[in-house]
Amino acid sequence: MSSAYLGMPAFPQAAKAATQDARLRANLRRATHTIRDKRARAVGELDDWAALREAGRRIKDQTLRHLDVYLLQLEERVTSAGGTVHWAADAAEANRIVAELVRATGESEVVKVKSMATQEIGLNEALAEAGVTAYETDLAELIVQLGDDLPSHILVPAIHRNRGEIRDIFVERMARWGRPAPEGLTDRPADLAEAARLHLREKFLRAKVAVSGANFMIAETGTLVVVESEGNGRMCLTLPQTLISVVGIEKVLPTWQDLEVFLQFLPRSSTAERMNPYTTMWTGLGPGGAADGDGPRAFHLVLLDNGRTDTLADEIGRQVLRCIRCSACLNVCPVYERAGGHAYGSPYPGPIGAVLTPQLRGTGSEVDASLPFASSLCGACYEVCPVAIDIPEVLVHLREQVAAQPGHAAERAAMRAATWLFEHPAALAAAERTASATRALHPRTLPLGPAGAWTQARDLPRLPAEPFRTWWKRHRAEPPAAPQSTGTSQPPTTPQPPTTPESTP
Ligand code: SF4
């Protein structure tokens, strides 16, 4: 994983700081609500959304079941179309392969298409160590790179910035990376886009090497697919002489026909568009490439594992490999909306980050062990996920793994005690009676430990004066009062359980 994330605090500490940043919260709230509302309208236009979602889930599951077969088929097709396939077991190997390929061209700079896989492995930092400068060409990635910042959203990496901040970054930093910002630059979106266009154009025309990821790879033909909205990807994929694509092994699809499903729901889920603006597809150096005198002269595909095979081995966790990085789950997540993307300590923020990062990196570090708990388990992420990843199920599964690690003895002991109590109804009833009888002595906050941290932001609910079982026994013997003949159809009155105002959330 990228060295840029080393040393970051665990989620609770990072989120605590982020939630106190009023400007960050305002930026996030405005952006996520706008995107989520547009997405809901775009999805609502389709009568067959549920069928598409089910088709996407099945295609991905079928592919993951036979991933080895499809990857070998892909390798054979890419190779026979003039490309070269490299296999990278982890981030270090992928970075080494790419750095050597760039060095072999004699170039010292590359242009990049926005790619989560290259962020995951920290490619820009690795290339910098090898003396190669990587220029991000996606507008939001450019903002992040110029600002010496980290992305905070999968689709909109600079979502935490507003227009005024972006203008300031352009004015202060563009000159350092080449062409300076135009005189008197305003924060109008059109002016900011024009400044980025002028800044990037010379890089597109100069670059001899490009690095990309891919949204999909088609096994039956060896075709790679990049979907994007700005056209910068098309420039990178067609102008330079050497193209290097770093792609996670789970991005393969068996056939062209399968792609049809994903190209319908990816744009609606991500940018709320009916159709994607720029969809670039290429097959090795075939038509459109060196074979007819156009496009790159060399194409390298680096197939990245980096924890994906281990994830595939987990029966519950493997469903995250269906993810198409649409980011719909981020835009509906109440935790992401308040904490922001940097709190997740990984290029993958939000609900998908909370289940993907701990599986790719393991739950050994404090940051990664905290991520499965970065959720209220409300299920909104599952509702919107176009490939039906049951994120809450995976979160609970990962929490079990974290709780099984050393350092969670108190939680395990509490769970064992609760298990025993629920298996012995008489003991449970006695405990409830005792708790109610001693309710006046119970504290509302706790001074120390994990429970103490929980009560820093909320009071413990006060117990009712009478346990429910006792109340039920008393009222079961009293039948509900017969309905009165009032001439109106009122429902019969039923006994209501005792309430305590203090226990209302
Ligand atoms: S988990 Fe689902 S909703 Fe979230 S980014 Fe992946 S595909 Fe999109």
Short mmCIF file of C-alpha atoms and ligand atoms in Angstrom, two decimals:
data_model
loop_
_atom_site.label_atom_id
_atom_site.label_comp_id
_atom_site.label_asym_id
_atom_site.label_seq_id
_atom_site.Cartn_x
_atom_site.Cartn_y
_atom_site.Cartn_z
CA MET A 1 0.00 0.00 0.00
CA SER A 2 1.13 3.50 -0.69
CA SER A 3 3.74 4.87 1.73
CA ALA A 4 1.69 8.11 1.79
CA TYR A 5 -0.65 6.37 4.23
CA LEU A 6 2.03 5.08 6.60
CA GLY A 7 1.79 6.43 10.13
CA MET A 8 -1.80 7.62 9.78
CA PRO A 9 -3.93 7.33 12.92
CA ALA A 10 -6.60 4.68 13.41
CA PHE A 11 -10.11 5.54 12.25
CA PRO A 12 -11.53 6.76 15.60
CA GLN A 13 -8.74 9.32 16.10
CA ALA A 14 -8.74 10.45 12.46
CA ALA A 15 -12.53 10.73 12.37
CA LYS A 16 -12.60 12.70 15.62
CA ALA A 17 -10.37 15.36 14.10
CA ALA A 18 -12.23 15.37 10.78
CA THR A 19 -15.68 15.77 12.33
CA GLN A 20 -14.50 18.99 14.01
CA ASP A 21 -13.61 20.54 10.63
CA ALA A 22 -16.77 22.49 9.75
CA ARG A 23 -15.61 23.39 6.23
CA LEU A 24 -14.75 19.78 5.41
CA ARG A 25 -18.14 18.61 6.61
CA ALA A 26 -19.93 21.29 4.59
CA ASN A 27 -17.97 20.38 1.42
CA LEU A 28 -18.68 16.68 1.89
CA ARG A 29 -22.33 17.12 2.72
CA ARG A 30 -23.02 19.30 -0.31
CA ALA A 31 -21.14 17.03 -2.72
CA THR A 32 -22.40 13.65 -1.49
CA HIS A 33 -26.02 14.78 -1.32
CA THR A 34 -25.87 16.21 -4.83
CA ILE A 35 -24.38 13.03 -6.30
CA ARG A 36 -26.65 10.67 -4.37
CA ASP A 37 -29.81 12.52 -5.45
CA LYS A 38 -28.74 12.51 -9.10
CA ARG A 39 -27.87 8.83 -8.90
CA ALA A 40 -31.26 7.97 -7.43
CA ARG A 41 -32.97 9.75 -10.35
CA ALA A 42 -30.75 8.06 -12.96
CA VAL A 43 -31.33 4.62 -11.46
CA GLY A 44 -35.06 5.27 -11.09
CA GLU A 45 -35.36 5.68 -14.87
CA LEU A 46 -34.65 1.98 -15.41
CA ASP A 47 -37.43 -0.56 -14.94
CA ASP A 48 -34.98 -3.43 -14.95
CA TRP A 49 -32.47 -2.10 -12.42
CA ALA A 50 -33.00 -5.06 -10.06
CA ALA A 51 -32.50 -7.53 -12.92
CA LEU A 52 -29.34 -5.71 -14.05
CA ARG A 53 -28.01 -5.77 -10.48
CA GLU A 54 -28.63 -9.50 -10.22
CA ALA A 55 -26.99 -10.08 -13.61
CA GLY A 56 -23.92 -8.11 -12.52
CA ARG A 57 -23.67 -10.06 -9.28
CA ARG A 58 -23.92 -13.40 -11.07
CA ILE A 59 -21.38 -12.51 -13.75
CA LYS A 60 -18.86 -11.38 -11.15
CA ASP A 61 -19.41 -14.45 -8.94
CA GLN A 62 -19.13 -16.81 -11.91
CA THR A 63 -15.90 -15.06 -12.98
CA LEU A 64 -14.40 -15.21 -9.50
CA ARG A 65 -15.17 -18.96 -9.29
CA HIS A 66 -13.03 -19.58 -12.39
CA LEU A 67 -10.67 -16.62 -12.12
CA ASP A 68 -7.58 -18.67 -12.97
CA VAL A 69 -9.10 -19.85 -16.26
CA TYR A 70 -10.17 -16.37 -17.37
CA LEU A 71 -6.84 -14.77 -16.44
CA LEU A 72 -4.89 -17.31 -18.48
CA GLN A 73 -7.26 -16.81 -21.40
CA LEU A 74 -6.78 -13.04 -21.10
CA GLU A 75 -2.99 -13.41 -21.05
CA GLU A 76 -3.06 -15.53 -24.16
CA ARG A 77 -5.29 -13.06 -26.07
CA VAL A 78 -3.29 -9.97 -25.01
CA THR A 79 -0.04 -11.66 -25.97
CA SER A 80 -1.31 -12.79 -29.34
CA ALA A 81 -2.46 -9.19 -30.02
CA GLY A 82 1.10 -7.90 -29.50
CA GLY A 83 0.94 -6.94 -25.80
CA THR A 84 3.14 -8.22 -22.97
CA VAL A 85 1.63 -9.52 -19.74
CA HIS A 86 3.44 -9.28 -16.39
CA TRP A 87 2.25 -10.87 -13.14
CA ALA A 88 2.77 -8.95 -9.89
CA ALA A 89 2.21 -10.73 -6.58
CA ASP A 90 2.32 -7.54 -4.53
CA ALA A 91 2.77 -3.78 -4.66
CA ALA A 92 6.57 -3.91 -4.55
CA GLU A 93 6.74 -6.25 -7.54
CA ALA A 94 4.24 -4.19 -9.55
CA ASN A 95 6.16 -0.97 -8.83
CA ARG A 96 9.46 -2.59 -9.77
CA ILE A 97 8.03 -3.87 -13.07
CA VAL A 98 6.59 -0.48 -14.04
CA ALA A 99 9.73 1.43 -13.05
CA GLU A 100 11.89 -0.92 -15.15
CA LEU A 101 9.56 -0.63 -18.13
CA VAL A 102 9.68 3.18 -17.97
CA ARG A 103 13.47 3.20 -17.54
CA ALA A 104 13.83 0.93 -20.56
CA THR A 105 12.19 3.63 -22.70
CA GLY A 106 14.80 6.18 -21.58
CA GLU A 107 12.02 8.55 -20.42
CA SER A 108 11.84 10.33 -17.06
CA GLU A 109 8.17 11.29 -17.00
CA VAL A 110 4.82 9.61 -17.57
CA VAL A 111 1.24 10.82 -17.88
CA LYS A 112 -1.35 8.94 -15.88
CA VAL A 113 -4.99 8.04 -16.27
CA LYS A 114 -6.83 8.03 -12.94
CA SER A 115 -6.32 4.59 -11.44
CA MET A 116 -7.18 3.17 -8.02
CA ALA A 117 -4.80 0.23 -8.49
CA THR A 118 -1.79 2.52 -8.93
CA GLN A 119 -2.81 4.51 -5.85
CA GLU A 120 -3.16 1.27 -3.92
CA ILE A 121 0.44 0.30 -4.70
CA GLY A 122 1.87 3.82 -4.31
CA LEU A 123 3.17 3.88 -7.88
CA ASN A 124 3.80 7.64 -8.02
CA GLU A 125 6.08 7.51 -4.99
CA ALA A 126 7.90 4.43 -6.34
CA LEU A 127 8.42 6.11 -9.71
CA ALA A 128 9.71 9.26 -8.01
CA GLU A 129 12.30 7.13 -6.18
CA ALA A 130 13.31 5.74 -9.58
CA GLY A 131 13.73 9.28 -10.95
CA VAL A 132 10.49 9.30 -12.93
CA THR A 133 7.85 12.03 -12.54
CA ALA A 134 4.23 10.88 -12.87
CA TYR A 135 1.71 13.55 -13.91
CA GLU A 136 -1.91 12.93 -12.95
CA THR A 137 -4.22 14.08 -15.75
CA ASP A 138 -7.68 13.57 -14.22
CA LEU A 139 -8.85 17.00 -13.02
CA ALA A 140 -9.53 15.94 -9.43
CA GLU A 141 -6.32 13.90 -9.25
CA LEU A 142 -4.44 16.92 -10.59
CA ILE A 143 -5.89 19.07 -7.80
CA VAL A 144 -4.82 16.46 -5.24
CA GLN A 145 -1.33 16.16 -6.71
CA LEU A 146 -0.75 19.91 -6.98
CA GLY A 147 -1.96 20.37 -3.40
CA ASP A 148 0.42 17.67 -2.01
CA ASP A 149 -2.77 16.09 -0.76
CA LEU A 150 -4.33 12.63 -0.63
CA PRO A 151 -7.50 11.57 -2.46
CA SER A 152 -10.58 11.31 -0.27
CA HIS A 153 -13.16 9.78 -2.62
CA ILE A 154 -12.94 7.07 -5.26
CA LEU A 155 -14.64 9.01 -8.02
CA VAL A 156 -14.09 12.60 -6.87
CA PRO A 157 -10.69 12.49 -5.15
CA ALA A 158 -10.79 16.23 -4.33
CA ILE A 159 -14.34 16.14 -2.95
CA HIS A 160 -13.06 17.69 0.28
CA ARG A 161 -12.05 20.88 -1.60
CA ASN A 162 -14.36 23.70 -2.63
CA ARG A 163 -13.90 25.95 -5.67
CA GLY A 164 -12.04 28.68 -3.79
CA GLU A 165 -9.53 26.21 -2.40
CA ILE A 166 -8.98 24.73 -5.87
CA ARG A 167 -8.36 28.16 -7.34
CA ASP A 168 -5.77 28.90 -4.63
CA ILE A 169 -3.99 25.58 -5.29
CA PHE A 170 -3.83 26.28 -9.02
CA VAL A 171 -2.48 29.81 -8.50
CA GLU A 172 0.13 28.76 -5.94
CA ARG A 173 1.25 25.41 -7.37
CA MET A 174 0.78 25.10 -11.11
CA ALA A 175 4.00 26.94 -11.96
CA ARG A 176 5.96 24.38 -9.94
CA TRP A 177 4.72 21.59 -12.25
CA GLY A 178 5.04 23.40 -15.58
CA ARG A 179 2.65 25.96 -17.05
CA PRO A 180 1.43 28.49 -14.40
CA ALA A 181 -2.24 29.31 -13.81
CA PRO A 182 -3.68 32.10 -16.03
CA GLU A 183 -3.53 35.67 -14.66
CA GLY A 184 -6.58 36.64 -12.62
CA LEU A 185 -7.92 33.08 -12.40
CA THR A 186 -11.41 33.00 -10.86
CA ASP A 187 -13.13 30.12 -9.07
CA ARG A 188 -15.72 29.63 -11.83
CA PRO A 189 -15.78 25.94 -12.82
CA ALA A 190 -15.26 26.77 -16.51
CA ASP A 191 -12.19 28.91 -15.72
CA LEU A 192 -10.71 26.24 -13.45
CA ALA A 193 -11.27 23.56 -16.11
CA GLU A 194 -9.65 25.74 -18.77
CA ALA A 195 -6.62 26.37 -16.54
CA ALA A 196 -6.24 22.60 -16.03
CA ARG A 197 -6.66 21.96 -19.76
CA LEU A 198 -3.90 24.42 -20.69
CA HIS A 199 -1.64 23.05 -17.98
CA LEU A 200 -2.11 19.43 -19.09
CA ARG A 201 -2.06 19.87 -22.86
CA GLU A 202 1.69 20.29 -23.15
CA LYS A 203 2.19 17.18 -21.03
CA PHE A 204 -0.07 15.10 -23.28
CA LEU A 205 1.82 16.26 -26.35
CA ARG A 206 5.25 15.69 -24.78
CA ALA A 207 4.74 12.37 -22.99
CA LYS A 208 6.16 9.20 -24.53
CA VAL A 209 4.88 6.88 -21.79
CA ALA A 210 1.44 6.59 -20.20
CA VAL A 211 0.27 4.59 -17.19
CA SER A 212 -3.34 3.55 -16.74
CA GLY A 213 -5.55 1.14 -14.89
CA ALA A 214 -8.65 -0.42 -16.44
CA ASN A 215 -12.26 -0.74 -15.40
CA PHE A 216 -12.68 -4.07 -17.17
CA MET A 217 -10.66 -6.67 -19.08
CA ILE A 218 -12.39 -9.02 -21.52
CA ALA A 219 -10.93 -12.52 -21.40
CA GLU A 220 -12.33 -13.77 -24.72
CA THR A 221 -10.62 -11.01 -26.74
CA GLY A 222 -7.87 -9.59 -24.49
CA THR A 223 -9.51 -6.13 -24.61
CA LEU A 224 -9.05 -3.54 -21.87
CA VAL A 225 -11.72 -0.92 -21.13
CA VAL A 226 -11.32 2.48 -19.49
CA VAL A 227 -14.39 4.60 -18.75
CA GLU A 228 -13.91 8.28 -17.89
CA SER A 229 -15.66 11.62 -18.18
CA GLU A 230 -13.02 14.17 -19.18
CA GLY A 231 -11.21 12.82 -22.25
CA ASN A 232 -7.85 12.94 -20.48
CA GLY A 233 -7.84 9.15 -20.44
CA ARG A 234 -8.34 8.98 -24.21
CA MET A 235 -5.34 11.32 -24.67
CA CYS A 236 -3.13 9.16 -22.43
CA LEU A 237 -4.25 5.91 -24.03
CA THR A 238 -3.69 7.00 -27.62
CA LEU A 239 -0.87 9.61 -27.84
CA PRO A 240 2.17 8.12 -26.01
CA GLN A 241 4.31 5.45 -27.66
CA THR A 242 4.33 3.12 -24.64
CA LEU A 243 1.27 2.25 -22.59
CA ILE A 244 1.54 0.42 -19.26
CA SER A 245 -1.70 -0.69 -17.58
CA VAL A 246 -1.76 -1.88 -13.96
CA VAL A 247 -4.96 -3.79 -13.29
CA GLY A 248 -6.25 -5.84 -10.37
CA ILE A 249 -6.88 -9.47 -11.31
CA GLU A 250 -10.55 -9.22 -10.30
CA LYS A 251 -11.30 -6.79 -13.14
CA VAL A 252 -11.59 -9.54 -15.74
CA LEU A 253 -14.94 -10.37 -17.38
CA PRO A 254 -15.42 -13.49 -19.49
CA THR A 255 -17.09 -12.04 -22.61
CA TRP A 256 -18.07 -8.88 -24.49
CA GLN A 257 -21.69 -9.62 -23.73
CA ASP A 258 -20.95 -9.41 -20.01
CA LEU A 259 -19.57 -5.91 -20.52
CA GLU A 260 -23.00 -4.82 -21.76
CA VAL A 261 -24.41 -5.20 -18.24
CA PHE A 262 -21.67 -3.20 -16.53
CA LEU A 263 -21.66 -0.36 -19.03
CA GLN A 264 -25.33 0.15 -18.24
CA PHE A 265 -25.05 0.47 -14.48
CA LEU A 266 -21.55 1.86 -13.91
CA PRO A 267 -22.23 5.39 -15.26
CA ARG A 268 -25.61 5.61 -13.52
CA SER A 269 -24.12 4.44 -10.21
CA SER A 270 -21.05 6.63 -10.31
CA THR A 271 -21.72 9.91 -12.13
CA ALA A 272 -25.50 9.51 -12.54
CA GLU A 273 -25.11 9.57 -16.32
CA ARG A 274 -27.15 7.41 -18.67
CA MET A 275 -24.13 6.69 -20.80
CA ASN A 276 -20.45 7.12 -20.16
CA PRO A 277 -18.89 10.10 -22.01
CA TYR A 278 -15.53 8.51 -22.95
CA THR A 279 -15.19 4.73 -23.20
CA THR A 280 -11.82 3.65 -24.59
CA MET A 281 -11.15 0.03 -25.52
CA TRP A 282 -7.98 -1.49 -26.91
CA THR A 283 -6.75 -4.98 -27.67
CA GLY A 284 -2.98 -5.27 -27.45
CA LEU A 285 -1.49 -3.43 -30.43
CA GLY A 286 -4.33 -4.48 -32.70
CA PRO A 287 -6.57 -2.21 -34.79
CA GLY A 288 -6.10 1.38 -33.67
CA GLY A 289 -2.65 0.52 -32.30
CA ALA A 290 0.76 -0.04 -33.88
CA ALA A 291 -0.73 -2.50 -36.38
CA ASP A 292 -2.26 0.33 -38.45
CA GLY A 293 0.27 3.02 -37.64
CA ASP A 294 -1.70 4.67 -34.84
CA GLY A 295 -1.69 4.45 -31.02
CA PRO A 296 1.03 3.04 -28.73
CA ARG A 297 3.92 1.01 -30.20
CA ALA A 298 4.28 -1.06 -27.02
CA PHE A 299 1.66 -2.23 -24.57
CA HIS A 300 2.32 -3.85 -21.17
CA LEU A 301 -0.35 -5.26 -18.88
CA VAL A 302 0.65 -5.70 -15.23
CA LEU A 303 -1.82 -8.05 -13.51
CA LEU A 304 -1.89 -7.18 -9.83
CA ASP A 305 -2.72 -9.59 -6.99
CA ASN A 306 -1.64 -7.68 -3.84
CA GLY A 307 -3.96 -9.53 -1.45
CA ARG A 308 -6.74 -10.39 -3.88
CA THR A 309 -6.05 -14.14 -3.90
CA ASP A 310 -6.22 -14.21 -0.10
CA THR A 311 -9.49 -12.27 -0.25
CA LEU A 312 -10.83 -14.77 -2.78
CA ALA A 313 -10.15 -17.58 -0.30
CA ASP A 314 -12.54 -16.06 2.26
CA GLU A 315 -16.08 -17.31 1.67
CA ILE A 316 -17.80 -14.22 3.04
CA GLY A 317 -15.16 -11.60 2.29
CA ARG A 318 -14.65 -12.53 -1.36
CA GLN A 319 -17.81 -10.69 -2.46
CA VAL A 320 -15.88 -7.39 -2.20
CA LEU A 321 -13.98 -8.47 -5.33
CA ARG A 322 -17.19 -7.79 -7.27
CA CYS A 323 -16.67 -4.06 -6.65
CA ILE A 324 -16.55 -1.88 -9.76
CA ARG A 325 -15.45 1.23 -7.81
CA CYS A 326 -18.57 3.22 -8.66
CA SER A 327 -18.46 4.95 -5.23
CA ALA A 328 -22.26 4.91 -4.77
CA CYS A 329 -21.76 3.42 -1.30
CA LEU A 330 -19.60 6.37 -0.23
CA ASN A 331 -22.21 8.92 -1.23
CA VAL A 332 -24.93 7.39 0.97
CA CYS A 333 -22.79 6.54 3.98
CA PRO A 334 -23.52 8.68 7.09
CA VAL A 335 -20.11 7.85 8.51
CA TYR A 336 -18.20 8.83 5.36
CA GLU A 337 -20.24 12.03 5.06
CA ARG A 338 -19.04 13.15 8.49
CA ALA A 339 -15.55 11.65 8.73
CA GLY A 340 -14.39 12.19 5.12
CA GLY A 341 -12.11 9.95 3.10
CA HIS A 342 -8.75 10.65 4.75
CA ALA A 343 -9.92 9.08 8.01
CA TYR A 344 -9.84 5.62 6.39
CA GLY A 345 -6.02 5.66 6.05
CA SER A 346 -6.17 4.12 2.59
CA PRO A 347 -6.92 5.09 -1.03
CA TYR A 348 -10.19 3.16 -0.59
CA PRO A 349 -12.45 5.22 1.69
CA GLY A 350 -16.04 4.77 2.79
CA PRO A 351 -17.92 1.51 3.18
CA ILE A 352 -16.02 -0.33 0.45
CA GLY A 353 -12.73 0.83 1.99
CA ALA A 354 -13.82 -0.46 5.39
CA VAL A 355 -14.17 -3.97 3.96
CA LEU A 356 -11.61 -3.98 1.15
CA THR A 357 -8.55 -2.47 2.85
CA PRO A 358 -8.51 -4.84 5.86
CA GLN A 359 -8.69 -7.77 3.46
CA LEU A 360 -5.98 -6.55 1.11
CA ARG A 361 -3.65 -5.41 3.91
CA GLY A 362 -4.80 -7.71 6.74
CA THR A 363 -6.07 -6.56 10.13
CA GLY A 364 -2.66 -6.55 11.82
CA SER A 365 -2.23 -2.78 12.12
CA GLU A 366 -4.24 -0.49 14.37
CA VAL A 367 -5.60 1.41 11.35
CA ASP A 368 -6.74 -1.70 9.49
CA ALA A 369 -8.22 -3.31 12.61
CA SER A 370 -10.28 -0.17 13.23
CA LEU A 371 -11.84 -0.02 9.74
CA PRO A 372 -14.50 -2.76 10.12
CA PHE A 373 -15.90 -0.70 13.01
CA ALA A 374 -16.16 2.47 10.89
CA SER A 375 -19.83 1.85 10.19
CA SER A 376 -23.23 2.14 11.81
CA LEU A 377 -24.35 -1.01 9.90
CA CYS A 378 -27.35 0.94 8.57
CA GLY A 379 -27.21 -1.00 5.28
CA ALA A 380 -27.52 2.01 2.94
CA CYS A 381 -24.34 0.89 1.15
CA TYR A 382 -25.83 -2.52 0.35
CA GLU A 383 -29.04 -0.92 -0.93
CA VAL A 384 -27.23 1.15 -3.58
CA CYS A 385 -24.42 -1.24 -4.54
CA PRO A 386 -24.96 -2.20 -8.20
CA VAL A 387 -23.30 -5.58 -7.70
CA ALA A 388 -25.13 -6.30 -4.42
CA ILE A 389 -22.10 -6.53 -2.14
CA ASP A 390 -23.50 -7.13 1.35
CA ILE A 391 -21.07 -4.74 3.01
CA PRO A 392 -22.69 -5.00 6.49
CA GLU A 393 -22.28 -8.78 6.38
CA VAL A 394 -18.58 -8.45 5.55
CA LEU A 395 -18.12 -5.76 8.23
CA VAL A 396 -19.52 -8.07 10.91
CA HIS A 397 -17.40 -10.93 9.59
CA LEU A 398 -14.24 -8.78 9.80
CA ARG A 399 -15.18 -7.54 13.27
CA GLU A 400 -15.24 -11.17 14.40
CA GLN A 401 -11.73 -11.62 13.00
CA VAL A 402 -10.47 -8.50 14.77
CA ALA A 403 -12.09 -9.52 18.05
CA ALA A 404 -10.35 -12.91 17.81
CA GLN A 405 -6.94 -11.20 17.80
CA PRO A 406 -4.87 -10.66 20.95
CA GLY A 407 -5.78 -7.48 22.82
CA HIS A 408 -9.52 -8.04 22.77
CA ALA A 409 -9.75 -10.33 25.81
CA ALA A 410 -12.30 -8.13 27.59
CA GLU A 411 -14.64 -8.10 24.59
CA ARG A 412 -14.35 -11.86 24.15
CA ALA A 413 -15.06 -12.42 27.85
CA ALA A 414 -18.10 -10.11 27.64
CA MET A 415 -19.43 -11.96 24.61
CA ARG A 416 -18.91 -15.35 26.29
CA ALA A 417 -20.81 -14.12 29.36
CA ALA A 418 -23.63 -12.78 27.17
CA THR A 419 -23.79 -16.07 25.27
CA TRP A 420 -24.08 -18.05 28.51
CA LEU A 421 -26.73 -15.68 29.86
CA PHE A 422 -28.90 -15.89 26.74
CA GLU A 423 -28.66 -19.67 26.80
CA HIS A 424 -29.98 -19.77 30.39
CA PRO A 425 -33.37 -17.99 30.55
CA ALA A 426 -33.75 -18.29 34.33
CA ALA A 427 -30.39 -16.65 34.92
CA LEU A 428 -31.25 -13.95 32.37
CA ALA A 429 -34.54 -13.21 34.17
CA ALA A 430 -32.76 -13.01 37.54
CA ALA A 431 -30.15 -10.66 36.07
CA GLU A 432 -32.87 -8.42 34.62
CA ARG A 433 -34.71 -8.26 37.96
CA THR A 434 -31.47 -7.44 39.79
CA ALA A 435 -30.54 -4.77 37.26
CA SER A 436 -33.96 -3.09 37.55
CA ALA A 437 -33.91 -3.24 41.34
CA THR A 438 -30.50 -1.56 41.46
CA ARG A 439 -31.11 0.92 38.63
CA ALA A 440 -30.61 3.96 40.84
CA LEU A 441 -27.02 2.86 41.45
CA HIS A 442 -26.09 2.47 37.78
CA PRO A 443 -23.75 5.16 36.39
CA ARG A 444 -24.69 7.01 33.19
CA THR A 445 -21.07 7.28 32.05
CA LEU A 446 -18.04 5.06 32.56
CA PRO A 447 -14.62 6.41 33.44
CA LEU A 448 -12.19 4.05 31.65
CA GLY A 449 -11.60 1.50 28.88
CA PRO A 450 -13.50 0.90 25.61
CA ALA A 451 -16.86 1.31 27.38
CA GLY A 452 -15.62 4.61 28.80
CA ALA A 453 -14.77 5.82 25.28
CA TRP A 454 -18.30 4.84 24.18
CA THR A 455 -19.88 6.99 26.89
CA GLN A 456 -17.76 10.05 26.10
CA ALA A 457 -20.30 11.06 23.49
CA ARG A 458 -23.50 9.55 24.93
CA ASP A 459 -25.09 8.49 28.21
CA LEU A 460 -25.88 4.89 29.02
CA PRO A 461 -29.66 4.43 28.85
CA ARG A 462 -31.41 4.18 32.22
CA LEU A 463 -32.98 0.80 32.85
CA PRO A 464 -36.77 0.58 33.20
CA ALA A 465 -38.14 0.18 36.74
CA GLU A 466 -39.68 -3.14 35.80
CA PRO A 467 -38.22 -5.82 33.50
CA PHE A 468 -40.28 -6.61 30.42
CA ARG A 469 -40.88 -10.21 31.52
CA THR A 470 -42.42 -9.07 34.80
CA TRP A 471 -44.54 -6.48 33.03
CA TRP A 472 -45.69 -9.08 30.48
CA LYS A 473 -46.67 -11.57 33.18
CA ARG A 474 -48.81 -8.95 34.88
CA HIS A 475 -50.56 -7.79 31.70
CA ARG A 476 -51.00 -11.16 30.04
CA ALA A 477 -53.59 -11.98 32.70
CA GLU A 478 -55.53 -8.76 31.89
CA PRO A 479 -57.30 -9.04 28.51
CA PRO A 480 -57.45 -5.84 26.47
CA ALA A 481 -60.50 -3.70 27.14
CA ALA A 482 -63.41 -4.36 24.75
CA PRO A 483 -63.78 -1.66 22.09
CA GLN A 484 -66.38 0.97 22.96
CA SER A 485 -69.26 1.51 20.58
CA THR A 486 -68.46 5.10 19.64
CA GLY A 487 -69.63 5.00 16.06
CA THR A 488 -66.05 5.38 14.79
CA SER A 489 -63.70 2.54 13.99
CA GLN A 490 -60.95 2.94 16.63
CA PRO A 491 -58.52 0.02 17.05
CA PRO A 492 -58.81 -1.88 20.37
CA THR A 493 -56.51 -0.59 23.08
CA THR A 494 -53.63 -2.89 24.02
CA PRO A 495 -51.40 -2.71 27.05
CA GLN A 496 -48.27 -0.62 26.48
CA PRO A 497 -44.94 -1.64 27.97
CA PRO A 498 -43.47 0.69 30.57
CA THR A 499 -41.36 3.51 29.15
CA THR A 500 -38.72 5.61 30.76
CA PRO A 501 -38.16 9.04 29.23
CA GLU A 502 -34.43 8.77 29.89
CA SER A 503 -34.11 5.62 27.76
CA THR A 504 -35.49 7.28 24.63
CA PRO A 505 -32.58 7.58 22.19
S1 SF4 B 1 -19.02 -1.58 -3.04
FE1 SF4 B 1 -20.65 -1.42 -4.57
S2 SF4 B 1 -21.42 0.68 -4.33
FE2 SF4 B 1 -19.39 0.62 -3.31
S3 SF4 B 1 -17.92 1.26 -4.88
FE3 SF4 B 1 -18.03 -0.98 -4.98
S4 SF4 B 1 -19.58 -1.42 -6.55
FE4 SF4 B 1 -19.85 0.72 -5.96
#
